[in-house]
Coordinates of C-alpha atoms in Angstrom, one line a residue:
Chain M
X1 CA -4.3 -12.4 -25.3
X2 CA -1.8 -13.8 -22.7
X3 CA -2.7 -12.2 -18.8
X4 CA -1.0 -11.3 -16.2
X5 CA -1.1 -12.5 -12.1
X6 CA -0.2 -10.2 -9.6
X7 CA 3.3 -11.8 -8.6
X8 CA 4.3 -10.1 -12.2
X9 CA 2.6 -6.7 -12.5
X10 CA 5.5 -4.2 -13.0
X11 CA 5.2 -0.6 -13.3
X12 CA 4.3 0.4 -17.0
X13 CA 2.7 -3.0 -17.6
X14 CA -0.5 -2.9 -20.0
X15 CA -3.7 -4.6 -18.6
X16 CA -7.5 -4.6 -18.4
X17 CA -10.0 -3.1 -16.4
X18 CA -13.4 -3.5 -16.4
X19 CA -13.0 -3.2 -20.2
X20 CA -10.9 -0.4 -20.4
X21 CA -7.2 -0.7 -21.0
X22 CA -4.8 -0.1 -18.1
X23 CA -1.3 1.1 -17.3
X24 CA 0.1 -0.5 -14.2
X25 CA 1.9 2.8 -11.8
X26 CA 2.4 0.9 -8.8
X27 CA 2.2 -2.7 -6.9
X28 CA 2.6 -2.9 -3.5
X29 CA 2.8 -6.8 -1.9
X30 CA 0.9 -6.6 1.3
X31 CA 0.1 -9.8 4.1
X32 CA -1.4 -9.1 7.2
X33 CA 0.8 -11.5 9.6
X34 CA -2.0 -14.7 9.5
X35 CA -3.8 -13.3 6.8
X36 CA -3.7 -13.9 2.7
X37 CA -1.8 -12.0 1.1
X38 CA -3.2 -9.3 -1.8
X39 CA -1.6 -6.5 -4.0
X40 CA -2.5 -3.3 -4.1
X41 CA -2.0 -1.9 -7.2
X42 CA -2.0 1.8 -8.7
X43 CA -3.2 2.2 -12.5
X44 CA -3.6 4.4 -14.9
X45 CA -6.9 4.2 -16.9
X46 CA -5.2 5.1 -20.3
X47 CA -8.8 6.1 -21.7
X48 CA -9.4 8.5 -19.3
X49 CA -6.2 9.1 -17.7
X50 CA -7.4 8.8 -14.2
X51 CA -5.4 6.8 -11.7
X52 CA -7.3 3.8 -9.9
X53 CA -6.4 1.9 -6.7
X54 CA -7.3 -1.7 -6.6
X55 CA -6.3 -4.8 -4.4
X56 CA -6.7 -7.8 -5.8
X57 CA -5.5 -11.2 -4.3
X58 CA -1.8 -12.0 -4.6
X59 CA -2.2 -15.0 -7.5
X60 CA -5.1 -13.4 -9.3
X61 CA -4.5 -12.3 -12.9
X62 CA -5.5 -9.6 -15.2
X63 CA -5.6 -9.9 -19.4
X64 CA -3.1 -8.5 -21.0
X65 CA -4.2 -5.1 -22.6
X66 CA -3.5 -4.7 -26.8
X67 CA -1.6 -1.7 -26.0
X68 CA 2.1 -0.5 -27.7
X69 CA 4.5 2.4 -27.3
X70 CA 5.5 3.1 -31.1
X71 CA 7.6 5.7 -32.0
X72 CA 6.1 7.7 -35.1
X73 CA 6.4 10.6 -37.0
X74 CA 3.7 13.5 -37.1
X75 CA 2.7 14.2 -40.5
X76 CA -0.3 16.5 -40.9
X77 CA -3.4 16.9 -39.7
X78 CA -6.8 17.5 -41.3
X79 CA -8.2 19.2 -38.9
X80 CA -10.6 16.0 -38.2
X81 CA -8.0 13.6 -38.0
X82 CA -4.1 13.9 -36.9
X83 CA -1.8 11.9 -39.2
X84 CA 1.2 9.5 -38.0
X85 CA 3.8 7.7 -39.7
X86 CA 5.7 4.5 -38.5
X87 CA 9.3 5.2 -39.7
X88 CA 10.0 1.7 -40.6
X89 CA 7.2 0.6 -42.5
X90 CA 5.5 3.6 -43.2
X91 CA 2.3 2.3 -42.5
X92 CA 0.5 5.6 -41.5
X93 CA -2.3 5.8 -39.0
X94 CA -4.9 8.8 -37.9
X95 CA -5.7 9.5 -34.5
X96 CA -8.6 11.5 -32.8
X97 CA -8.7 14.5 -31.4
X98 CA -9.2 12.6 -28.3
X99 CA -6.7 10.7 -28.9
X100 CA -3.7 13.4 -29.3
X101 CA -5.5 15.4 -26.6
X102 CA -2.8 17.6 -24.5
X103 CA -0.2 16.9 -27.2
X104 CA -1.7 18.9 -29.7
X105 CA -0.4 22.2 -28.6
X106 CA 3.0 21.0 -29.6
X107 CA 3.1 19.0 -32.6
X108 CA 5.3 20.3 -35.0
X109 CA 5.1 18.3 -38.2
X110 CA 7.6 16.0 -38.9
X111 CA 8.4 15.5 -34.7
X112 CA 8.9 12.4 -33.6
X113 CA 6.4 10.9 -31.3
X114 CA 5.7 7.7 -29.0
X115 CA 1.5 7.0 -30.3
X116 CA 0.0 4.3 -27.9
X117 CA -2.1 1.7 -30.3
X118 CA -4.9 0.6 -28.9
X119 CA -6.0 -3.0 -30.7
X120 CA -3.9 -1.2 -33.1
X121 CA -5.9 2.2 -32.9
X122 CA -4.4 5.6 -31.6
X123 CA -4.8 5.7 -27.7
X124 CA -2.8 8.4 -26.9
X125 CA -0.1 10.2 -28.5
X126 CA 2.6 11.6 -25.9
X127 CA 5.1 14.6 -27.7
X128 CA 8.5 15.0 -27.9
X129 CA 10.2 15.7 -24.2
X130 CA 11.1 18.6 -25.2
X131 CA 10.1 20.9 -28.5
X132 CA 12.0 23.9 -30.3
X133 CA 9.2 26.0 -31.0
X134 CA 9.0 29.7 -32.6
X135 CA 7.1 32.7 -30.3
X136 CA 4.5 34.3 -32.4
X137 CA 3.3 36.4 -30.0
X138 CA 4.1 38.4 -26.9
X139 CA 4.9 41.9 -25.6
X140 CA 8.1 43.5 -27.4
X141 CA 11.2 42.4 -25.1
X142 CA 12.6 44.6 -22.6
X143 CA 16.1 44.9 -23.4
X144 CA 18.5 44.8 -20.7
X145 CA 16.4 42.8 -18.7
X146 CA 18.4 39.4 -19.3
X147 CA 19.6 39.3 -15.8
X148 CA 16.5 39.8 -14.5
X149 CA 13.4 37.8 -12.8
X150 CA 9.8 38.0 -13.9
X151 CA 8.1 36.6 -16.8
X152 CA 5.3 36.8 -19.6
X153 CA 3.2 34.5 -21.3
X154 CA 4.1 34.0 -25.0
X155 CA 1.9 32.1 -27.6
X156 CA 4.0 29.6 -29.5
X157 CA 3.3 28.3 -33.5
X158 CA 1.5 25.6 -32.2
X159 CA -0.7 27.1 -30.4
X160 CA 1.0 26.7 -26.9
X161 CA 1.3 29.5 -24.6
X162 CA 4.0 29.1 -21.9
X163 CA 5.6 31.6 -19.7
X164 CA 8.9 33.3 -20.5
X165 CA 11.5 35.6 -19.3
X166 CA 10.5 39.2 -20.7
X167 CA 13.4 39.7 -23.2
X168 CA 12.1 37.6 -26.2
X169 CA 10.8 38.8 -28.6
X170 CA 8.5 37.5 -31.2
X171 CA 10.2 35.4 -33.9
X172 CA 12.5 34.1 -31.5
X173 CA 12.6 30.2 -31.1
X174 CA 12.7 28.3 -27.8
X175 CA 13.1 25.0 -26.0
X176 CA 10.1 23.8 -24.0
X177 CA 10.1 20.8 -21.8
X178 CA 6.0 19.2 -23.3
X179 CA 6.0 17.2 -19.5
X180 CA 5.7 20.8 -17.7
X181 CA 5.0 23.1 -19.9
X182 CA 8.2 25.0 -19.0
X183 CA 10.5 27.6 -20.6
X184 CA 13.8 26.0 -21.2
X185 CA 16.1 28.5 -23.0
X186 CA 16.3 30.4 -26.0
X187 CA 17.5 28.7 -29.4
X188 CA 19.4 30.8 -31.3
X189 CA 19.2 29.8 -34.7
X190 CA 16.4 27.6 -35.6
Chain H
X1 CA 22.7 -6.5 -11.7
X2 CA 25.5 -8.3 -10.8
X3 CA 27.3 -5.3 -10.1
X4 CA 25.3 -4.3 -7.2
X5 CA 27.0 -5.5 -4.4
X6 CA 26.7 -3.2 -1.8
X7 CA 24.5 -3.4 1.4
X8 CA 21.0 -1.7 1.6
X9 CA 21.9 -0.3 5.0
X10 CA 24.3 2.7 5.4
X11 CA 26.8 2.0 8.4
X12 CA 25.1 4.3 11.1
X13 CA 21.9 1.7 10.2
X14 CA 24.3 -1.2 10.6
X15 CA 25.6 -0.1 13.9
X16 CA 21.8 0.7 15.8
X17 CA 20.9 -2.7 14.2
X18 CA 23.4 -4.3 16.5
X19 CA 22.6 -2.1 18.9
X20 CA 19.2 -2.7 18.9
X21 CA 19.9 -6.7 19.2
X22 CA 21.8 -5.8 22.3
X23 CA 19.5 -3.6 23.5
X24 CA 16.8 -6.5 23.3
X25 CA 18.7 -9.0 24.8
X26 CA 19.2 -7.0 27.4
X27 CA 15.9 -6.5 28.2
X28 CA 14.8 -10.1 28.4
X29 CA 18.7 -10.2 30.6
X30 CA 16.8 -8.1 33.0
X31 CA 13.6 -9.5 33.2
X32 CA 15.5 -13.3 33.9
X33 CA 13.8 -14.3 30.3
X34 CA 16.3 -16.8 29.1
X35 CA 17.4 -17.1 25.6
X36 CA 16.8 -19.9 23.2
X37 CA 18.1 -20.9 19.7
X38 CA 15.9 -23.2 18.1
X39 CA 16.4 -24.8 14.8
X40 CA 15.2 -22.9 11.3
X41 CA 16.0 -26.0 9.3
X42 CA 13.1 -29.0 10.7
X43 CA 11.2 -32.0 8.7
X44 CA 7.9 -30.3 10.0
X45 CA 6.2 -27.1 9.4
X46 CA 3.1 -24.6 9.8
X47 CA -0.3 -25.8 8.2
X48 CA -1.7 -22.2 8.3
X49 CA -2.9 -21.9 5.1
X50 CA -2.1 -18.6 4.8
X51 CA 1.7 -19.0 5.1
X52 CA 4.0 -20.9 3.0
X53 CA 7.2 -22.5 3.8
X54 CA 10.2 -22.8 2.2
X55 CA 10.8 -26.4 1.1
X56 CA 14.5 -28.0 1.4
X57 CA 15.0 -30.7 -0.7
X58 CA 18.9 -32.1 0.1
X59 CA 18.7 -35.7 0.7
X60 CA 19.8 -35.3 4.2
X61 CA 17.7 -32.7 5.3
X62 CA 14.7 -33.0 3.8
X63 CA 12.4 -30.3 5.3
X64 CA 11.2 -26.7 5.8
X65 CA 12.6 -23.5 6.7
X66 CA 10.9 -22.3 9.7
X67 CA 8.5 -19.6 9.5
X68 CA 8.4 -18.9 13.2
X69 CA 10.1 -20.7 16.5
X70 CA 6.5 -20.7 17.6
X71 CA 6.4 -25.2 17.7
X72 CA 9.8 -25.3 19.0
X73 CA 9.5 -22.9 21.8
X74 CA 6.2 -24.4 22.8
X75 CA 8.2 -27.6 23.2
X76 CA 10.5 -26.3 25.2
X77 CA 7.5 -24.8 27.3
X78 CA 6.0 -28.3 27.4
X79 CA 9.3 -29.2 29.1
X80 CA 9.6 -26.9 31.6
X81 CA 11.9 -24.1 30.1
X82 CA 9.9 -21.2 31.5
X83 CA 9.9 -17.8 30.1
X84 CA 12.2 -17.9 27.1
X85 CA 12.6 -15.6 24.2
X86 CA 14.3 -16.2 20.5
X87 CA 16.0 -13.4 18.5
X88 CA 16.5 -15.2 14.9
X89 CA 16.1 -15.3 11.3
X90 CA 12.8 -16.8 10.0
X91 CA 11.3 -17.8 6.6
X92 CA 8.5 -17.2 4.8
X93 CA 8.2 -18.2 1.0
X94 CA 6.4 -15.8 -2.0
X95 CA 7.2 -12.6 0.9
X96 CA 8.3 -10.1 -0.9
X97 CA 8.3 -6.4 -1.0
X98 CA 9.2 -3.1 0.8
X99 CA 7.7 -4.5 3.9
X100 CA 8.4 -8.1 3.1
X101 CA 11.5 -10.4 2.9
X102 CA 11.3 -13.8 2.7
X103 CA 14.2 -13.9 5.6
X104 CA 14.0 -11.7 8.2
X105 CA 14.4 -11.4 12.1
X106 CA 11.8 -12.4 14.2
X107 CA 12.0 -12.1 18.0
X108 CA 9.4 -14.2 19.8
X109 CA 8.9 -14.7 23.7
X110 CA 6.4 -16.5 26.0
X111 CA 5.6 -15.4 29.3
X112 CA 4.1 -18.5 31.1
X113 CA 1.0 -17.9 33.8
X114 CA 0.4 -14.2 31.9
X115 CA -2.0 -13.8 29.9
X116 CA -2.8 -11.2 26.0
X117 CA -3.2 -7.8 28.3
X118 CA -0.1 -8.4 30.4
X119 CA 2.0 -9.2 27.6
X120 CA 0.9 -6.2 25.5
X121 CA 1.7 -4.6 28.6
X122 CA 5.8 -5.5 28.1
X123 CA 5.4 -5.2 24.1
X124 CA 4.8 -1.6 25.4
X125 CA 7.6 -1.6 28.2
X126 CA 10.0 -3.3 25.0
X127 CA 8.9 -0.7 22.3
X128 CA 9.4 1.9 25.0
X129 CA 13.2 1.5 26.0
X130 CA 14.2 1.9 22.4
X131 CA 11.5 4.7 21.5
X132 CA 11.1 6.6 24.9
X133 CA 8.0 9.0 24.6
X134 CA 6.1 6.8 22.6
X135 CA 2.0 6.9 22.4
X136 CA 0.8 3.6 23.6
X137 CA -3.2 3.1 22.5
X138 CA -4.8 -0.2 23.5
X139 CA -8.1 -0.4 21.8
X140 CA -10.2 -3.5 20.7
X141 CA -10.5 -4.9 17.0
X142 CA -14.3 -4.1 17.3
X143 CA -14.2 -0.8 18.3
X144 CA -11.3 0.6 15.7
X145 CA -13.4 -1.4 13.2
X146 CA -16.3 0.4 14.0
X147 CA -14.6 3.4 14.0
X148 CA -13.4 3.4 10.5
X149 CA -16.3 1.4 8.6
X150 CA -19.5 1.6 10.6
X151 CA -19.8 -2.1 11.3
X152 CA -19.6 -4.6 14.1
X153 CA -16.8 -7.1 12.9
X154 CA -18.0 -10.0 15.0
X155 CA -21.5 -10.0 14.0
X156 CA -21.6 -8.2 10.5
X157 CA -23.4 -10.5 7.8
X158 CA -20.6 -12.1 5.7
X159 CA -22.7 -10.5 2.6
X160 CA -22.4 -7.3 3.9
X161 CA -18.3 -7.6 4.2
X162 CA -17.9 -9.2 1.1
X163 CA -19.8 -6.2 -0.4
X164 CA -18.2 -4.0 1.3
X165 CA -14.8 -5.4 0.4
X166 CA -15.4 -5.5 -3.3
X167 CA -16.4 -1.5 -3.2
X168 CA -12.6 -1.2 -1.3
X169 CA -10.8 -4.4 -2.9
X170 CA -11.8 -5.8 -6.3
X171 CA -14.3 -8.0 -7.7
X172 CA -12.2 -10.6 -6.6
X173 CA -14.1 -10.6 -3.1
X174 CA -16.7 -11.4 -4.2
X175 CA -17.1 -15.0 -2.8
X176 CA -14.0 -14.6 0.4
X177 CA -14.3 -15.7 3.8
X178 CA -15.3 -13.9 6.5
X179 CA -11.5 -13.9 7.5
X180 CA -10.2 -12.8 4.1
X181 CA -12.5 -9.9 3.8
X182 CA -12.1 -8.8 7.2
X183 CA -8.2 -8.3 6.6
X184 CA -9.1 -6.7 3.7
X185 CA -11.3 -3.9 5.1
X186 CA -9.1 -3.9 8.0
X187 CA -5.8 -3.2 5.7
X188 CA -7.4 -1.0 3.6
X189 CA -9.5 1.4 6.0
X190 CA -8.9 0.6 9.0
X191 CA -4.5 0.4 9.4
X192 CA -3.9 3.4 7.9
X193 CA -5.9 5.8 9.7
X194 CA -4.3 4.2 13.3
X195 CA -3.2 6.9 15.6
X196 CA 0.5 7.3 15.3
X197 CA 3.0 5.4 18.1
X198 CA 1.8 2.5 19.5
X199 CA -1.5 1.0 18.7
X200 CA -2.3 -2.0 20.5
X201 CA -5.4 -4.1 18.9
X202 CA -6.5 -6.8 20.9
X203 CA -10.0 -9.1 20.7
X204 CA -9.6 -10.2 17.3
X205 CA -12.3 -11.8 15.5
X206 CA -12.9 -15.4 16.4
X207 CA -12.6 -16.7 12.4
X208 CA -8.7 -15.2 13.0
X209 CA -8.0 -17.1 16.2
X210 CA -4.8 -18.7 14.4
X211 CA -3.4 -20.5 17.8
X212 CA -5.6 -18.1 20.1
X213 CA -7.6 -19.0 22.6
X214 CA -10.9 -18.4 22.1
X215 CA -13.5 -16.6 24.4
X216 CA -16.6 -14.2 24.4
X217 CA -16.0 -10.2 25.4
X218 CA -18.0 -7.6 27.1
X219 CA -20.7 -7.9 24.9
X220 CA -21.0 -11.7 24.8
X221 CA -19.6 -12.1 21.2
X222 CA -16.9 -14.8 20.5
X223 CA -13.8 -13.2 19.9
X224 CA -9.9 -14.9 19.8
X225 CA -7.4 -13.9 22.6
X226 CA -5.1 -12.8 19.9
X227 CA -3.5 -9.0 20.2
X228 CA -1.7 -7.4 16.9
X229 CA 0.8 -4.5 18.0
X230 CA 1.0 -1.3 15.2
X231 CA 3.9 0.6 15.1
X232 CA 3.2 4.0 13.1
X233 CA 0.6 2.5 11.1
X234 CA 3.1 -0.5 10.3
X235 CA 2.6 -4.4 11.4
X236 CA 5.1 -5.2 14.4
X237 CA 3.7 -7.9 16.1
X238 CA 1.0 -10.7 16.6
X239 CA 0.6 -11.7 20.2
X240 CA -1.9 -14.5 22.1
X241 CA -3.3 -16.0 25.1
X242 CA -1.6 -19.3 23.6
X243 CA -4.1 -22.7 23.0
X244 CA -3.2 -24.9 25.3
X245 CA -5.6 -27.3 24.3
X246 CA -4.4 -30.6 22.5
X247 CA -7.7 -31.6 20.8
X248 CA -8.9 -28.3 19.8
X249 CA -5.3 -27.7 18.7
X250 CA -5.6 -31.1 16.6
X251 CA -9.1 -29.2 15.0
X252 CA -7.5 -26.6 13.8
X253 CA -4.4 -28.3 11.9
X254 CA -7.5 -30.4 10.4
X255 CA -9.1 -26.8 9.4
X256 CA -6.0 -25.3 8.1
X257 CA -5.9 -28.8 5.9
X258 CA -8.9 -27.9 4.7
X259 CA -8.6 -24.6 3.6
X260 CA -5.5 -25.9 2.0
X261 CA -7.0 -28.0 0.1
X262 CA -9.7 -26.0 -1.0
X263 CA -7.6 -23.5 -2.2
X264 CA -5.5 -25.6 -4.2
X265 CA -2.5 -25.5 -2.0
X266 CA -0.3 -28.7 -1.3
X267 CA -1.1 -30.2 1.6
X268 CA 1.6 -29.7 5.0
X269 CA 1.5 -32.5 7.9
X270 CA 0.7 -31.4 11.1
X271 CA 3.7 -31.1 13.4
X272 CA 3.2 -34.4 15.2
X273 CA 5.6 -33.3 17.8
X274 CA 4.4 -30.5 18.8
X275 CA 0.9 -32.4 19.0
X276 CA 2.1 -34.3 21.7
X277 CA 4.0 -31.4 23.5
X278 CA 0.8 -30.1 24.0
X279 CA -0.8 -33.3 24.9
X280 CA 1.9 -34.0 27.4
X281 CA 1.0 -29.9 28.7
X282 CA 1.9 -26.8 27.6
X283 CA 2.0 -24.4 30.5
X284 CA -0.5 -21.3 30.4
X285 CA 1.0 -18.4 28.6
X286 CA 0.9 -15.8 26.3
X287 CA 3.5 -15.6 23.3
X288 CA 4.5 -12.9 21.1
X289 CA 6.5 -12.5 18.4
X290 CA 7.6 -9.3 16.5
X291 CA 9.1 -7.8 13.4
X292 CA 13.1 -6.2 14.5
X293 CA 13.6 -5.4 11.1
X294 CA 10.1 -3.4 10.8
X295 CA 11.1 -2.2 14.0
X296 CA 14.2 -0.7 12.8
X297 CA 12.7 0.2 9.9
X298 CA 10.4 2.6 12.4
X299 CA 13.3 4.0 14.8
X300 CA 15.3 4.4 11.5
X301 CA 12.3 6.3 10.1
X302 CA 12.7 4.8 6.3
X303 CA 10.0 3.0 4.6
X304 CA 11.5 -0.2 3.2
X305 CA 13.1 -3.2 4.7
X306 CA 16.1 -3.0 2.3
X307 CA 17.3 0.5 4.0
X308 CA 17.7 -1.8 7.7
X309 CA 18.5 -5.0 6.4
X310 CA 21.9 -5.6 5.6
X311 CA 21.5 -7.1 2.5
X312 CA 17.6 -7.9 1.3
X313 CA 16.6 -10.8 -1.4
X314 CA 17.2 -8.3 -4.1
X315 CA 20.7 -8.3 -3.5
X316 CA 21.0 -11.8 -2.0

């Protein structure tokens, strides 16, 4: 694997860690006056999804990490295993529970996804930005209310449950932005 | 890309960066400081191995872009110019980032007879006149050390930095000099905790002496005559209670060669001229020199050089 030194990292760049692969947030170029020069760099531990702080020395290099952004399709899941398809060459691959972690309260099959391959394993799978997803339950809509603040949670098909304004009903599909969790308007036909 | 042809700066920035030049110039008007322009382009260059110049390679100028005035100025000193100040454009190669351009504007001055606490004195007069109100803080490099990490800087076992500065850095610290892990911890725990205004750090260790004298403090360690002024947590300026020394000036080129070489960088002559300036007699003084465009960058209140510079190396 080819690596990387410091005078390249870029944000979104893929790299080890102590073993573990890494997504690069940040690099910062800092030189005290007479001193040498080092980076400090933000990453993303994209096992564990915790964000690390390092400073290495401006020059220094870091292996590349076996790590790709595919777009895929969800097909099914097992209810072990969670099933993706690359559209192209349909080679299909099954990711861990782990692995689709926060996504899985919005897969929908047949959504298109980005799934992170890890030496060609399922890292991570992030969802669609945003999901069209049917409300099977919640407290009966107040009518006339439209105009009106205030809000109630609302389970979704997938399991989801996000806040929304108090005149949907069940039934009712809605747009939902996966990166806050947030109500973004009602569909009205699905 | 190639679209992008505006300035960083917005105009009101464009204007107090002028102002600011006059505004300095004036001050050194005042204080009878007289003005110098000294080359950027010269066949010679800095041997610190910790800066890198950038190498022109026209047939007729062979040579280096200048990272400071500092060996031109000193010559002038060596021939009698007096106090003098330079407000110019310097060079530094592989520089880059929000705080870091590899051109920038560099005002340097000498104050002959003074010595590192009088001139951090005017540093604070300078910053002052444009920033009225400001906090000024003078405090040693031991003590804020101490402060922030619990150890004596001067006398700490290198194994006990290096460990310390693989906890705070990387591996990669492992195996660093004394002076390499000291400006790590001192970047990474030590800068941005400073108090806020004007922090004045003077007494540096004696492994960062650069072109410092050298001399023992309070407590009978060896420290380096070398100040570093903060502005808001931000690098402004590196100060000393010049060498005047000719031979132990000649060691340290030779140490900076070495360091060179053993990290694999391309060896720089030493300035020959500037060798015998200070053989012929460079006065006593103290010489500063300071960041305007960080200094902008403060009174403008942004956090990246491209915001005060008119047009930084990503849109040169």
């Amino acid at each position: 694997m080819a690596s990387y030194s410091t005078n390249d990292f870029r944000s979104g760049m893929k790299v080890m860690l102590d073993g573990d692969p890494c997504s690069i947030i940040e690099n910062e170029f800092v030189k005290p006056g007479k001193g040498q020069a080092f980076n400090r760099v933000k990453l993303r531990n994209l096992k564990t999804a915790r964000v690390l702080e390092k400073t290495f020395k401006s020059g220094d290099s870091l292996e590349a990490a076996d790590v790709v952004d595919t777009d895929m399709q969800y097909l099914y899941s097992d209810g072990d295993f969670w099933y993706f398809m690359e559209p192209e060459s349909f080679e299909q691959h099954q990711a861990s529970e782990k692995a689709v972690g926060d996504a899985l309260i919005w897969l929908s099959e047949q959504d298109m996804c980005v799934v992170t391959l890890y030496n060609g394993v399922p890292l991570s799978v992030t969802p669609p930005n945003h999901v069209e997803l049917e409300i099977i339950e919640t407290d009966p809509g107040l009518r006339g209310d439209t105009a009106q603040g205030g809000s109630k949670p609302a389970k979704l098909v997938t399991g989801a449950v996000v806040k929304v304004p108090l005149f949907l009903d069940q039934g009712e599909v809605i747009r939902v932005d996966t990166r806050t969790g947030e109500y973004q308007g009602r569909v009205s036909a699905k | 890309m190639t679209s992008q042809w505006q300035p960083g700066t917005s105009l009101p920035i464009l204007r107090q960066r002028s102002r600011v030049f006059a505004e300095l110039r004036e001050f050194f008007q005042q204080r009878q400081v007289l003005e110098v322009d000294v080359p950027v382009l010269a066949s010679a260059t800095v041997t610190d191995h910790n800066i890198e110049s950038i190498q022109i390679r026209s047939p007729m100028a062979a040579g280096y872009l200048q990272t400071s005035p500092e060996y031109f100025m000193k010559r002038l000193l060596a021939a009698g110019s007096g106090d003098i100040y330079s407000l110019g454009k310097a060079f530094r190669d592989g520089e880059s980032g929000s705080r870091h351009n590899p051109e920038f504007t560099l005002l340097e001055w000498y104050r002959c007879g003074w010595d590192e606490h009088q001139l951090m004195g005017e540093v604070a007069d300078l910053i002052a006149t444009l920033l009225p109100d400001i906090a000024v803080r003078r405090v040693t490099y031991a003590e804020v050390f101490y402060q922030h990490l619990q150890l004596d800087p001067h006398l700490a076992e290198l194994t006990t930095l290096q460990r310390l500065a693989v906890e705070m850095g990387s591996p990669a610290w492992a195996d660093e000099s004394r002076a390499n892990c000291l400006d790590l911890l001192f970047s990474v725990a030590v800068e941005p905790k400073l108090d806020a205004g004007l922090v004045l750090v003077y007494d540096y260790p004696a492994c960062q002496a650069a072109l410092a004298k050298c001399a023992e403090d309070g407590q009978g360690r060896k420290v380096s005559r070398r100040f570093e002024a903060f502005l808001n947590r931000v690098e402004l300026a590196n100060g000393y209670c010049e060498l005047t020394d000719a031979a132990e000036q000649a060691a340290r080129f030779a140490e900076d060669q070495r360091l060179r070489l053993e990290s694999g960088k391309a060896k720089v002559a030493a300035d020959s001229r500037l060798l015998a300036a200070i053989q012929a007699g460079l006065p006593e003084c103290a010489g500063v020199a300071l960041g305007v465009d960080r200094l902008l960058m403060q009174m403008v209140g942004v956090d990246a050089l491209d915001q005060v510079m008119p047009f930084s190396w990503s849109r040169c």
